[in-house]
Coordinates of C-alpha atoms and ligand atoms in Angstrom, one line a residue:
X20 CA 9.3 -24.0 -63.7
X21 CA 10.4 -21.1 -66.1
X22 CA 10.8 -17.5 -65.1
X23 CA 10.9 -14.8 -67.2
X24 CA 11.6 -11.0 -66.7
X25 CA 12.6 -8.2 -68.9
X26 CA 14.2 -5.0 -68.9
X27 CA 14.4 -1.6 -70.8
X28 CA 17.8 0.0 -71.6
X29 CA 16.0 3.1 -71.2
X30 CA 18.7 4.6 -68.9
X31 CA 20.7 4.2 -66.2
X32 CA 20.1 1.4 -63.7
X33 CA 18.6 2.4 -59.8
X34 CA 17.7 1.2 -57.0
X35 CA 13.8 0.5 -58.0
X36 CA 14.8 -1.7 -60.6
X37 CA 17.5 -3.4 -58.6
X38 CA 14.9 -4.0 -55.3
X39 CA 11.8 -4.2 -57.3
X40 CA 12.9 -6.6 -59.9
X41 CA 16.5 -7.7 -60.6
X42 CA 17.2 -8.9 -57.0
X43 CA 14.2 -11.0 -57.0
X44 CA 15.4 -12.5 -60.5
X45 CA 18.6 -12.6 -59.5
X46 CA 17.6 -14.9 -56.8
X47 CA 14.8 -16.7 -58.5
X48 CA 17.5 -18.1 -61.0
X49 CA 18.2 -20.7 -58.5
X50 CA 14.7 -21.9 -58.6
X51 CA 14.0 -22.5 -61.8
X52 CA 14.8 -22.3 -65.7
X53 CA 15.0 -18.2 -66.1
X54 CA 15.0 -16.5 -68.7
X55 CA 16.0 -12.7 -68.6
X56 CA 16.3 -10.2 -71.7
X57 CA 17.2 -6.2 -72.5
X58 CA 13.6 -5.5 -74.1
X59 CA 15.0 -3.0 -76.6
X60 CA 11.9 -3.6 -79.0
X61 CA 10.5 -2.0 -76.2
X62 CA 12.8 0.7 -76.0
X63 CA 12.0 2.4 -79.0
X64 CA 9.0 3.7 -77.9
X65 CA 10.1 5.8 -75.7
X66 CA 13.8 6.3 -76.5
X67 CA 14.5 7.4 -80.2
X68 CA 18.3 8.0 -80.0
X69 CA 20.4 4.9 -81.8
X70 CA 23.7 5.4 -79.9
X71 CA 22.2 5.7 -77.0
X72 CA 19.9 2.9 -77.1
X73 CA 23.2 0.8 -78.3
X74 CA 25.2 2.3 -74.9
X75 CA 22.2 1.2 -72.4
X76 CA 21.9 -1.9 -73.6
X77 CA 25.6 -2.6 -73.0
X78 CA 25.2 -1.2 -69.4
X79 CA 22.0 -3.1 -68.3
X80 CA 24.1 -6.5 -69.6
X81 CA 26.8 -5.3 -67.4
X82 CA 24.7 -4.2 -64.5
X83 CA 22.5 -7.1 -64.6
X84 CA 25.6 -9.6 -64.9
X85 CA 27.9 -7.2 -62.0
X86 CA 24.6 -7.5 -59.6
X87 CA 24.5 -11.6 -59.9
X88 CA 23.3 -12.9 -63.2
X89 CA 24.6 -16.1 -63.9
X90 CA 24.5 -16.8 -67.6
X91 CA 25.3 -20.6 -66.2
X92 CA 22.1 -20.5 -64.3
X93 CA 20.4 -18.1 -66.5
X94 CA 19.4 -17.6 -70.2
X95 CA 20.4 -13.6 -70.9
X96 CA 19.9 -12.3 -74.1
X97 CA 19.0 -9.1 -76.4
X98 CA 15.1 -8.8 -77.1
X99 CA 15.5 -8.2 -80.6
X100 CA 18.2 -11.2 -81.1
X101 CA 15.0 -13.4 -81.4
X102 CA 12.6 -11.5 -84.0
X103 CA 10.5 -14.4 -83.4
X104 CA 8.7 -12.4 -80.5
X105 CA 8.3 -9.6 -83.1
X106 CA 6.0 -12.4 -85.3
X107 CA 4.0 -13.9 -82.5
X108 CA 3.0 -10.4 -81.5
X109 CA 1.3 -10.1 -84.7
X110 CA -0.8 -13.1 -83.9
X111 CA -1.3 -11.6 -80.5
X112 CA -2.8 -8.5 -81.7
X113 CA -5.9 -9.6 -83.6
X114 CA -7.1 -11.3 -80.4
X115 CA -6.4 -8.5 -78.3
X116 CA -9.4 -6.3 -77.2
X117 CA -9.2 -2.5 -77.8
X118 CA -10.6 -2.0 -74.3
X119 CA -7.9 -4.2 -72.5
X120 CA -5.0 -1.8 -74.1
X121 CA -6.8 1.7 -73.7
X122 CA -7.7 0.4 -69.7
X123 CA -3.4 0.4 -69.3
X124 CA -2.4 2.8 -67.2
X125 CA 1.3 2.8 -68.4
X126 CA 0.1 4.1 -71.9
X127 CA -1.6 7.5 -70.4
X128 CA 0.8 7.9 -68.1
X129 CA 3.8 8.0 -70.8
X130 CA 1.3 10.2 -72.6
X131 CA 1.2 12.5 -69.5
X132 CA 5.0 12.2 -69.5
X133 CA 5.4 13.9 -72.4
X134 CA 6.3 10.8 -74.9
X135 CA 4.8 10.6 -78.0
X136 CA 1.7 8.8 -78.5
X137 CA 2.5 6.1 -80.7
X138 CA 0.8 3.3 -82.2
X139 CA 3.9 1.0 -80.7
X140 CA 3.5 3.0 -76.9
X141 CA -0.3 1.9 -77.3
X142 CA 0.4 -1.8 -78.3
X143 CA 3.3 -2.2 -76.3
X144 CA 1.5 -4.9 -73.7
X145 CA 0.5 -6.5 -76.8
X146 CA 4.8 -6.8 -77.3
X147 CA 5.2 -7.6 -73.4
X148 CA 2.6 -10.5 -73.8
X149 CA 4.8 -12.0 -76.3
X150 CA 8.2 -11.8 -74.6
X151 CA 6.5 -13.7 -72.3
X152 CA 3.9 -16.4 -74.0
X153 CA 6.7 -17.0 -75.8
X154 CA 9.1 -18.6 -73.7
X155 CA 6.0 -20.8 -72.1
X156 CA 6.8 -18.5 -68.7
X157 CA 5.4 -19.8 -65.3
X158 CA 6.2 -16.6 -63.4
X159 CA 7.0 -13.3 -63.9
X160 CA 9.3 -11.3 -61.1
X161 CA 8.5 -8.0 -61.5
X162 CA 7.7 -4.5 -59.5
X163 CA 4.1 -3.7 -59.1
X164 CA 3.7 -1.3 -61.7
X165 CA 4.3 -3.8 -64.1
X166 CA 1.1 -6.1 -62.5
X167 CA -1.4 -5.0 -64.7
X168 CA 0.5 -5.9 -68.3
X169 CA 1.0 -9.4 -66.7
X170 CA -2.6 -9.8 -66.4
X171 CA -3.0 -8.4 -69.9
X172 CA -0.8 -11.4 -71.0
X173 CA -3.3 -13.7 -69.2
X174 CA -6.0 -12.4 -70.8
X175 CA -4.6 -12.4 -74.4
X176 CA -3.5 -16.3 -73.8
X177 CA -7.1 -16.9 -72.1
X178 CA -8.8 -15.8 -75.5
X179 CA -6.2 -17.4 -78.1
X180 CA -6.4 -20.7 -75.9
X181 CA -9.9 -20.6 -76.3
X182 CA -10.2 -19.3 -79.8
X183 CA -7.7 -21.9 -81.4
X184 CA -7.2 -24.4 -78.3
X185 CA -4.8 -24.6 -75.6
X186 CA -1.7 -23.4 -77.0
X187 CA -0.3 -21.2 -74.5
X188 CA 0.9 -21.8 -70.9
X189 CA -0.9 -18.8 -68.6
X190 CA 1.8 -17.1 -66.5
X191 CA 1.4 -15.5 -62.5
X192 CA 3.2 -12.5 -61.9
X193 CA 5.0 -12.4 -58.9
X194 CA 5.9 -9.5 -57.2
X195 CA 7.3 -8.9 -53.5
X196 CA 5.3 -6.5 -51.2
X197 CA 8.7 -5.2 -49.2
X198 CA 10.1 -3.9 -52.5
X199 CA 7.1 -3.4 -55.0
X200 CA 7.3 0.4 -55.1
X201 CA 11.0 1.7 -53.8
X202 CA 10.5 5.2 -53.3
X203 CA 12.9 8.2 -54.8
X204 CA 14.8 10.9 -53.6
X205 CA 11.7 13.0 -53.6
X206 CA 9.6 10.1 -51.9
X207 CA 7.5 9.2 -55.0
X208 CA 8.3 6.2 -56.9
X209 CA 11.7 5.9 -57.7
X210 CA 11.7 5.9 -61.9
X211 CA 14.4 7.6 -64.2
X212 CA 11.1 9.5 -66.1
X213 CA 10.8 11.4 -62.6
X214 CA 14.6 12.7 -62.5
X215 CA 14.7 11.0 -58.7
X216 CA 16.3 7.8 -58.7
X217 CA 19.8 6.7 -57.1
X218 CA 21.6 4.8 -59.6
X219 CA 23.0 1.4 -58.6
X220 CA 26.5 2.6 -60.1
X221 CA 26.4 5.9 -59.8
X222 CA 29.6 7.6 -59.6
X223 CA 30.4 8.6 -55.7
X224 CA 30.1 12.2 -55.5
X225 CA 27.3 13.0 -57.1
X226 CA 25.4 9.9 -55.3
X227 CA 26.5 11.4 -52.2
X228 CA 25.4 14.7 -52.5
X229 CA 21.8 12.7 -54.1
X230 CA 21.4 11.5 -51.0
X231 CA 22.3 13.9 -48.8
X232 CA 19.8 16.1 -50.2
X233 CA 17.3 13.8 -49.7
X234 CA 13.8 15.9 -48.8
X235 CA 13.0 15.6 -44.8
X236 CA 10.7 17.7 -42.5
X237 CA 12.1 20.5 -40.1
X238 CA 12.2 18.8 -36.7
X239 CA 15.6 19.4 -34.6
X240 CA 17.4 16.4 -34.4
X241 CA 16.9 16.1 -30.4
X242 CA 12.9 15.7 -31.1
X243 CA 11.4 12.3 -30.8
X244 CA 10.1 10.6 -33.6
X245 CA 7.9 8.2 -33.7
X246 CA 6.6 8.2 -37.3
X247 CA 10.6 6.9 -38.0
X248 CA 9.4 4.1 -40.0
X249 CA 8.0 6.0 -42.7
X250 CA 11.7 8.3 -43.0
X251 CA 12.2 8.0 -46.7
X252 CA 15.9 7.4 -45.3
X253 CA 15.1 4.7 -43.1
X254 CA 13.3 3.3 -45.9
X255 CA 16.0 3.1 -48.3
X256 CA 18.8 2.2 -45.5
X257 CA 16.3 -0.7 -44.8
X258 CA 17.0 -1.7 -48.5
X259 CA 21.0 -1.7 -48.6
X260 CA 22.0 -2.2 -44.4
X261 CA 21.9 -5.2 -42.6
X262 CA 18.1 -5.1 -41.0
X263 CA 19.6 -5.2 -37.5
X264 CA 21.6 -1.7 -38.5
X265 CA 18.4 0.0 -39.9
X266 CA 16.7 -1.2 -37.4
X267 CA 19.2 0.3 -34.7
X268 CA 18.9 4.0 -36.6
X269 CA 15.0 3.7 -37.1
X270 CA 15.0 3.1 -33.1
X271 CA 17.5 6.4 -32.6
X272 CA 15.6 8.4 -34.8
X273 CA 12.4 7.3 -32.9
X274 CA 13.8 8.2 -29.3
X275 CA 14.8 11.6 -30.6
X276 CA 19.0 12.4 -30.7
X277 CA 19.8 11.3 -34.3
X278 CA 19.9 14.0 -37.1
X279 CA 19.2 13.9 -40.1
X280 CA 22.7 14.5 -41.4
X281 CA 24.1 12.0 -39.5
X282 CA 21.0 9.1 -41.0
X283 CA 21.9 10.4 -44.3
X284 CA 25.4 10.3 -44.1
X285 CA 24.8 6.3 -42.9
X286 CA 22.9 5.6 -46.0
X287 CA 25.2 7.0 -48.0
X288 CA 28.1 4.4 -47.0
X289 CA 25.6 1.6 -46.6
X290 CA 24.4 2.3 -49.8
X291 CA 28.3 2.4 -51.0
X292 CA 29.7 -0.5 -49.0
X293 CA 26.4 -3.0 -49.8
X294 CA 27.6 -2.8 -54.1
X295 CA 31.1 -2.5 -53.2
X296 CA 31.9 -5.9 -54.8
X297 CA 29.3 -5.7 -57.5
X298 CA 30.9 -2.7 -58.4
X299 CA 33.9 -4.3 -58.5
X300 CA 33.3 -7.1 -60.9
X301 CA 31.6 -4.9 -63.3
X302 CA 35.1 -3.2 -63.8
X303 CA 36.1 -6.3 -64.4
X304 CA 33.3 -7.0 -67.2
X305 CA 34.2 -3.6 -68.8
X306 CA 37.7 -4.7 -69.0
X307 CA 36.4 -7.7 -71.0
X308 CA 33.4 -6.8 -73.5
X309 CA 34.3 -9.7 -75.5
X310 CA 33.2 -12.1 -72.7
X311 CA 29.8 -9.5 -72.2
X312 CA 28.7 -10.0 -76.0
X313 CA 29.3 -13.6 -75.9
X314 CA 26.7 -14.4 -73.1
X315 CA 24.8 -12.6 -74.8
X316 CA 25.1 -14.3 -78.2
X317 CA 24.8 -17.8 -76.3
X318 CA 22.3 -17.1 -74.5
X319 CA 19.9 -15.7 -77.4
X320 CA 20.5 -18.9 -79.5
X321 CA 19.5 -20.9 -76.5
X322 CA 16.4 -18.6 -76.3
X323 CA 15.7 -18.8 -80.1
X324 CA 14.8 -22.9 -79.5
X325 CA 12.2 -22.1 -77.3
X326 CA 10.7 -19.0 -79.3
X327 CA 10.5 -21.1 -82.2
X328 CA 8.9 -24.2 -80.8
X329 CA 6.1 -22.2 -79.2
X330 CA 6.2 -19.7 -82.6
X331 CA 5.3 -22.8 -84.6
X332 CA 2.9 -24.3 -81.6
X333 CA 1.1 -21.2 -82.3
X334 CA 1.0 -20.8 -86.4
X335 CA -0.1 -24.4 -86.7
X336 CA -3.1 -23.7 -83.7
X337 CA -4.1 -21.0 -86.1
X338 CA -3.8 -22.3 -89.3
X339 CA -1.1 -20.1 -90.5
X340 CA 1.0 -23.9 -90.9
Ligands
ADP412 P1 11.5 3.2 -64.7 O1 10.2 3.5 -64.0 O2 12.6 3.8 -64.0 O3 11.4 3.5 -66.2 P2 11.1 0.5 -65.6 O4 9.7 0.8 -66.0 O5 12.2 0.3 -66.7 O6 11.6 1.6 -64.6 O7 11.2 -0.8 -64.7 C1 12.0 -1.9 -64.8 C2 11.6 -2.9 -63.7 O8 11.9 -2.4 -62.5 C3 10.1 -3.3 -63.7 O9 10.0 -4.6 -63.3 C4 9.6 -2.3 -62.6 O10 8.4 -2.9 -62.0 C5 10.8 -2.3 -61.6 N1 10.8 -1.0 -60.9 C6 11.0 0.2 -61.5 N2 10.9 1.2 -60.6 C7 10.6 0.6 -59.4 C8 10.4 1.1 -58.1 N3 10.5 2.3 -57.8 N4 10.0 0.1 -57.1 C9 9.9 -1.2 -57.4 N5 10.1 -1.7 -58.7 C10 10.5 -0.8 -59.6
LIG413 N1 7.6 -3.6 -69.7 C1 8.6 -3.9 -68.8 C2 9.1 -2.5 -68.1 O1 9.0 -1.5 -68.7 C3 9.8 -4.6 -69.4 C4 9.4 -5.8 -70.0 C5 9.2 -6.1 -71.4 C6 9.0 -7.0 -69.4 N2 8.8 -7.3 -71.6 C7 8.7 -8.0 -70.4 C8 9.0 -7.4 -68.0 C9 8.3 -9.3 -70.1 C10 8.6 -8.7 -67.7 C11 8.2 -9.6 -68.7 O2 9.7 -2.6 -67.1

């Protein structure tokens, strides 16, 4: 079975992306051949700053290899370090319906955002369904916003498949109900373009006073209550505590006689404590960049065999070879 997942190095790292889809992948790598990659093609859609774009990519490789990612288990690798992606997409677009791109809600909702509209923003599933096809991908961990450019991807492989016979494998996303949308400081989704994320490494003063700011209702902290599962506190401490210690604060806040300072103040150092060791070895990978860019260099030529095989699997389906 071979998993795939990709990432932007749009900013810094939180704890929607860690929940929603680098836990998951983290764990997955056990299960199968993974693939993971920092989609900075992707990137440039949004993000037109070069230095910057160089400095996230760094710190996604580091995050993503501090949280778990075991370049032994795992193929980890730089979109762009295999162009070959950039080539297929081509082939991708010309069997790619108008209508299936202008029905994506990520496109209108960048749009909305404030980015530029783009002819790359537009086409970007088109991109997405090649990092995938690609690498003959059987699943696809990711959060559920994600769902629809996954089923893009099955569509595009449905129609070349049937246009030039079966060339391409048809992929399943897979994405895990507890931790499909993690929500924000401000209770919507958590996502850097909303300015309300908590960062995996964010630095400890300012994460603290993040979350102790955290928006809750008015009640006195002596009042019962019983709508406690839906705290966005209880929610998040659910994420980083052992369940049997959210579960003891969800019960307290239910009977009435926690406050909210007190919750907050619990999340904070559960939140702390529960990437005290991931933050720990990323030290250690910043100490040693040499080591970072490596994996990253190994595991792009690894990915390159792949690309190509399924690249020429494709041009020789179409006639191109
Ligand atoms: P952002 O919205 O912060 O820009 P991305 O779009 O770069 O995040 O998402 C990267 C990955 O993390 C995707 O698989 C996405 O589904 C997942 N993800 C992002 N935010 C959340 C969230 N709040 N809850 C669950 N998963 C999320
Ligand atoms: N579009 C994804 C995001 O913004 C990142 C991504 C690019 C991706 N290519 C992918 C995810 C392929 C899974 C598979 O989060």
């Amino acid at each position: 079975m071979r998993i795939l997942s990709g990432i932007q190095p749009s900013g810094a790292l939180h704890l929607g992306n860690y929940f929603g889809m680098m836990k998951p992948a983290i764990e997955l790598q056990h299960q199968g051949e993974a693939y993971y990659f920092i989609a900075n093609y992707h990137s440039m859609t949004s993000l037109f700053d070069a230095a910057e774009r160089r400095k996230n990519t760094l710190d996604v490789a580091l995050d993503f290899l501090a949280c778990g990612l075991d370049p032994a288990k795992s193929v980890f690798f730089r979109q762009s370090d295999v162009p070959e992606v950039a080539e297929l997409t081509w082939l991708l677009t010309t069997v790619t319906p108008m209508g299936l791109l202008e029905r994506c809600h990520s496109y209108k909702d960048k749009v909305a955002k404030g980015i530029a509209p783009s002819h790359g923003l537009f086409a970007y599933p088109v991109l997405m369904a090649a990092d995938i096809l690609i690498y003959d991908s059987n699943i696809v961990p990711v959060g559920r916003d994600q769902k629809q450019h996954v089923e893009v991807t099955r569509d595009i492989a449905i129609k070349f498949n049937e246009l030039y016979g079966q060339t391409f494998v048809i992929p399943e996303p897979q994405i895990r109900d507890e931790v499909a949308l993690v929500p924000g400081a401000d209770g919507q989704k958590m996502s850097k373009s909303y300015g309300n994320t908590i960062e995996i490494f964010g630095e400890e003063k300012a994460t603290r006073k993040k979350i102790m700011s955290l928006v809750m209702d008015s009640r006195s902290p002596a009042e019962p209550k019983p709508d406690a599962a839906n705290n966005l506190a209880i929610q998040l401490l659910k994420l980083v505590a052992p369940a049997e210690v959210a579960q003891d604060f969800e019960n307290r806040l239910a009977a009435g006689g926690l406050g909210y300072g007190d919750l907050k103040k619990a999340l904070f150092e559960q939140y702390w404590d529960s990437f005290a060791s991931a933050r720990a070895r990323r030290a250690e990978l910043l100490a040693n960049l040499d080591y970072v860019q490596q994996v990253l260099r190994e595991g792009a030529a690894k990915a390159k065999l792949v690309a190509r095989k399924v690249l020429d699997r494709a041009k020789l389906a179409s006639g191109l070879d």
